[in-house]
Amino acid sequence: MSHTALIPSHRKPRRNASKTALRAGVAGGVLSTIAVAGAAGPAQAAEPVTQTIEMPTITAGLSTTVAASAEATQQVALDLETQAHEEAAATTAAKAAKKAKAEAVRKAEAKKKAEAKAKAEAQAKAEAAERASRSAARTTLSASTGSGSSSSGSSSSATTSYSSTATGSAASVVAFAQAQVGDAYVSGGTGPNSWDCSGLVQAAFRTVGVDLPRVSQSQSTAGTQVSLSNLQPGDILYWGGAGSAYHVGIYVGGGQFVGAQNSSTGVVQKSLDYDPPSGAVRVL
């Protein structure tokens, strides 16, 4: 065995190569930076600070202003909201008013139509009642005329041959009426060969230039009312009320008249005794 074998070694262990290289790199970099900064130092020296910027101080006045501005902004927002509500309410009210007006107009038109319809129906009923009344009156007149004819044949023959003593216009009216005796009775007839009662009277007076109304109701008030005890040839006789007469004829004198009686007898000349008239008017 060697005499140096048991002597320990005093050499330090070798450092790791990678760590050594890293340390060398870091040191080199630091030195390079220092060198560059030193070389550029005089040219890029920082300017000295000459003033400082102070932050605004929140005072009591500024706080009041901010609060007032916030309150004004809130009030504007509130006003805008109130205005929006008012406009919406106005729009709703306008729509409701328009709808109510349309409904009122519709109801008024419906009421007007209903009233017009009721009036027309009432008028139609009145006209129908008047026609029925006139028809019944004519039936009664026809029955009494037939009875008079059967019970007094000789009297009828005598009245037909009576010659009136009328003069002037009245004589012309009487003559025309007597000339139509024997013609047919037709409702609404105005001649020359068929007549109704008022059509015959109107035509007779037209021969002397007097234009009478067409219907018996109007003819019964066309002149001056006269008493049946003071009749003159040419007076208009009527049956029924003045203004509502259902039959008319012409007084020809001698207590007799000529009239278009009914479809059974036609135009006849009769005595006043068997069917006394209700009244008389004088036109001539």
PDB file of N, CA and C in Angstrom, residues 3 30 33 37 59 62 75 93 117 120 133 143 153 157 169 205 241 244 261 282:
ATOM      1  N   HIS A   3       2.086   5.107   0.734  1.00  0.00           N
ATOM      2  CA  HIS A   3       2.081   5.873   1.961  1.00  0.00           C
ATOM      3  C   HIS A   3       1.214   7.105   1.873  1.00  0.00           C
ATOM      4  N   VAL A  30     -25.348  43.036 -15.984  1.00  0.00           N
ATOM      5  CA  VAL A  30     -25.432  44.167 -15.050  1.00  0.00           C
ATOM      6  C   VAL A  30     -24.357  45.151 -15.344  1.00  0.00           C
ATOM      7  N   THR A  33     -25.160  47.201 -18.477  1.00  0.00           N
ATOM      8  CA  THR A  33     -26.212  48.211 -18.255  1.00  0.00           C
ATOM      9  C   THR A  33     -25.644  49.415 -17.561  1.00  0.00           C
ATOM     10  N   ALA A  37     -25.500  53.275 -19.063  1.00  0.00           N
ATOM     11  CA  ALA A  37     -26.130  54.376 -18.328  1.00  0.00           C
ATOM     12  C   ALA A  37     -25.111  55.438 -18.002  1.00  0.00           C
ATOM     13  N   THR A  59     -65.414  71.329  -1.156  1.00  0.00           N
ATOM     14  CA  THR A  59     -65.835  72.270  -0.130  1.00  0.00           C
ATOM     15  C   THR A  59     -67.331  72.166   0.081  1.00  0.00           C
ATOM     16  N   LEU A  62     -69.243  73.540  -3.110  1.00  0.00           N
ATOM     17  CA  LEU A  62     -69.255  72.585  -4.210  1.00  0.00           C
ATOM     18  C   LEU A  62     -70.236  71.455  -3.925  1.00  0.00           C
ATOM     19  N   GLN A  75     -85.816  66.484 -10.736  1.00  0.00           N
ATOM     20  CA  GLN A  75     -87.080  67.185 -10.970  1.00  0.00           C
ATOM     21  C   GLN A  75     -87.454  67.160 -12.455  1.00  0.00           C
ATOM     22  N   ALA A  93    -108.692  59.896 -22.904  1.00  0.00           N
ATOM     23  CA  ALA A  93    -109.945  60.652 -22.770  1.00  0.00           C
ATOM     24  C   ALA A  93    -110.490  61.049 -24.135  1.00  0.00           C
ATOM     25  N   LYS A 117    -140.702  55.842 -38.371  1.00  0.00           N
ATOM     26  CA  LYS A 117    -141.441  54.616 -38.657  1.00  0.00           C
ATOM     27  C   LYS A 117    -142.770  54.598 -37.918  1.00  0.00           C
ATOM     28  N   ALA A 120    -145.137  57.005 -39.567  1.00  0.00           N
ATOM     29  CA  ALA A 120    -145.653  56.451 -40.820  1.00  0.00           C
ATOM     30  C   ALA A 120    -146.711  55.384 -40.542  1.00  0.00           C
ATOM     31  N   SER A 133    -164.042  53.876 -42.573  1.00  0.00           N
ATOM     32  CA  SER A 133    -165.209  54.673 -42.182  1.00  0.00           C
ATOM     33  C   SER A 133    -166.001  55.138 -43.399  1.00  0.00           C
ATOM     34  N   ALA A 143    -177.506  51.337 -48.866  1.00  0.00           N
ATOM     35  CA  ALA A 143    -178.659  50.585 -48.360  1.00  0.00           C
ATOM     36  C   ALA A 143    -179.885  51.476 -48.256  1.00  0.00           C
ATOM     37  N   GLY A 153    -191.280  54.102 -55.697  1.00  0.00           N
ATOM     38  CA  GLY A 153    -190.978  54.102 -57.137  1.00  0.00           C
ATOM     39  C   GLY A 153    -191.609  55.276 -57.842  1.00  0.00           C
ATOM     40  N   SER A 157    -189.643  58.480 -59.814  1.00  0.00           N
ATOM     41  CA  SER A 157    -189.948  58.858 -61.194  1.00  0.00           C
ATOM     42  C   SER A 157    -190.282  60.339 -61.279  1.00  0.00           C
ATOM     43  N   SER A 169    -175.136  81.027 -63.394  1.00  0.00           N
ATOM     44  CA  SER A 169    -174.138  79.967 -63.202  1.00  0.00           C
ATOM     45  C   SER A 169    -174.728  78.761 -62.498  1.00  0.00           C
ATOM     46  N   PHE A 205    -169.030  72.205 -61.432  1.00  0.00           N
ATOM     47  CA  PHE A 205    -168.628  73.588 -61.143  1.00  0.00           C
ATOM     48  C   PHE A 205    -167.529  74.067 -62.090  1.00  0.00           C
ATOM     49  N   GLY A 241    -169.449  65.210 -41.337  1.00  0.00           N
ATOM     50  CA  GLY A 241    -169.089  66.502 -40.777  1.00  0.00           C
ATOM     51  C   GLY A 241    -168.428  67.410 -41.791  1.00  0.00           C
ATOM     52  N   SER A 244    -164.959  66.612 -42.912  1.00  0.00           N
ATOM     53  CA  SER A 244    -164.762  65.156 -42.839  1.00  0.00           C
ATOM     54  C   SER A 244    -165.908  64.430 -43.542  1.00  0.00           C
ATOM     55  N   GLN A 261    -174.204  58.118 -56.430  1.00  0.00           N
ATOM     56  CA  GLN A 261    -174.450  57.482 -55.144  1.00  0.00           C
ATOM     57  C   GLN A 261    -173.562  56.283 -54.865  1.00  0.00           C
ATOM     58  N   ARG A 282    -172.378  77.103 -49.906  1.00  0.00           N
ATOM     59  CA  ARG A 282    -172.750  77.862 -51.114  1.00  0.00           C
ATOM     60  C   ARG A 282    -171.462  78.445 -51.702  1.00  0.00           C
TER      61      ARG A 282
END
